[in-house]
Short mmCIF file of C-alpha atoms in Angstrom, two decimals:
data_model
loop_
_atom_site.label_atom_id
_atom_site.label_comp_id
_atom_site.label_asym_id
_atom_site.label_seq_id
_atom_site.Cartn_x
_atom_site.Cartn_y
_atom_site.Cartn_z
CA UNK A 112 -35.97 14.51 34.17
CA UNK A 113 -37.45 16.88 36.73
CA UNK A 114 -37.61 20.61 36.16
CA UNK A 115 -35.10 21.43 38.88
CA UNK A 116 -32.59 18.85 37.73
CA UNK A 117 -32.92 20.03 34.12
CA UNK A 118 -32.47 23.65 35.22
CA UNK A 119 -29.25 22.75 37.03
CA UNK A 120 -28.01 20.81 33.98
CA UNK A 121 -28.72 23.92 31.89
CA UNK A 122 -26.59 26.02 34.25
CA UNK A 123 -23.73 23.52 34.05
CA UNK A 124 -23.86 23.56 30.24
CA UNK A 125 -23.96 27.36 30.07
CA UNK A 126 -21.04 27.75 32.49
CA UNK A 127 -19.01 25.13 30.59
CA UNK A 128 -19.66 27.04 27.35
CA UNK A 129 -18.53 30.30 28.94
CA UNK A 130 -15.37 28.73 30.37
CA UNK A 131 -14.46 27.06 27.08
CA UNK A 132 -15.17 30.13 24.95
CA UNK A 133 -13.33 32.56 27.23
CA UNK A 134 -10.18 30.44 27.53
CA UNK A 135 -8.00 31.28 24.58
CA UNK A 136 -4.46 31.25 23.34
CA UNK A 137 -4.49 35.05 23.19
CA UNK A 138 -4.91 35.14 26.95
CA UNK A 139 -2.08 32.65 27.43
CA UNK A 140 -4.56 29.91 28.34
CA UNK A 141 -5.75 32.16 31.14
CA UNK A 142 -9.07 30.84 32.37
CA UNK A 143 -12.08 33.06 32.95
CA UNK A 144 -12.56 33.70 36.66
CA UNK A 145 -15.60 32.76 38.71
CA UNK A 146 -16.58 36.43 39.25
CA UNK A 147 -16.41 36.98 35.48
CA UNK A 148 -18.69 33.99 34.89
CA UNK A 149 -21.12 35.23 37.54
CA UNK A 150 -21.17 38.68 35.93
CA UNK A 151 -21.87 37.21 32.50
CA UNK A 152 -24.73 35.10 33.87
CA UNK A 153 -26.14 38.01 35.85
CA UNK A 154 -26.15 40.29 32.81
CA UNK A 155 -27.78 37.60 30.71
CA UNK A 156 -30.38 36.26 33.16
CA UNK A 157 -31.19 38.87 35.84
CA UNK A 158 -34.28 40.11 34.00
CA UNK A 159 -35.59 36.65 33.08
CA UNK A 160 -37.86 34.78 35.45
CA UNK A 161 -37.55 31.38 33.81
CA UNK A 162 -34.48 30.02 35.58
CA UNK A 163 -33.31 31.46 38.87
CA UNK A 164 -30.60 28.78 39.05
CA UNK A 165 -28.41 30.85 36.72
CA UNK A 166 -28.20 33.38 39.55
CA UNK A 167 -27.87 30.85 42.38
CA UNK A 168 -24.34 31.21 43.72
CA UNK A 169 -23.99 27.62 44.95
CA UNK A 170 -25.14 26.13 41.64
CA UNK A 171 -22.87 28.43 39.63
CA UNK A 172 -19.84 27.68 41.82
CA UNK A 173 -20.43 23.93 41.47
CA UNK A 174 -20.81 24.30 37.69
CA UNK A 175 -17.67 26.45 37.47
CA UNK A 176 -15.56 23.93 39.38
CA UNK A 177 -16.83 21.13 37.15
CA UNK A 178 -16.08 23.14 33.98
CA UNK A 179 -12.54 23.96 35.15
CA UNK A 180 -11.91 20.30 35.94
CA UNK A 181 -13.10 19.29 32.47
CA UNK A 182 -10.92 21.99 30.90
CA UNK A 183 -7.84 20.71 32.73
CA UNK A 184 -8.49 17.19 31.45
CA UNK A 185 -8.28 18.31 27.83
#
């Protein structure tokens, strides 16, 4: 797998983990919002130079939509 494709897969996995871990019964099954996910990723990756895709808005939005769709299928 190419570096770019693997980097995008990594973003999708990270976003899915965030969505799953932040959706809880305590919040009434309230799902984490896209801006919250973007903030989490920014705080975690802004100082790292190894994967700019975690800060790429288009990639994160695509990953968020996919994670929400998977969550709804559960």
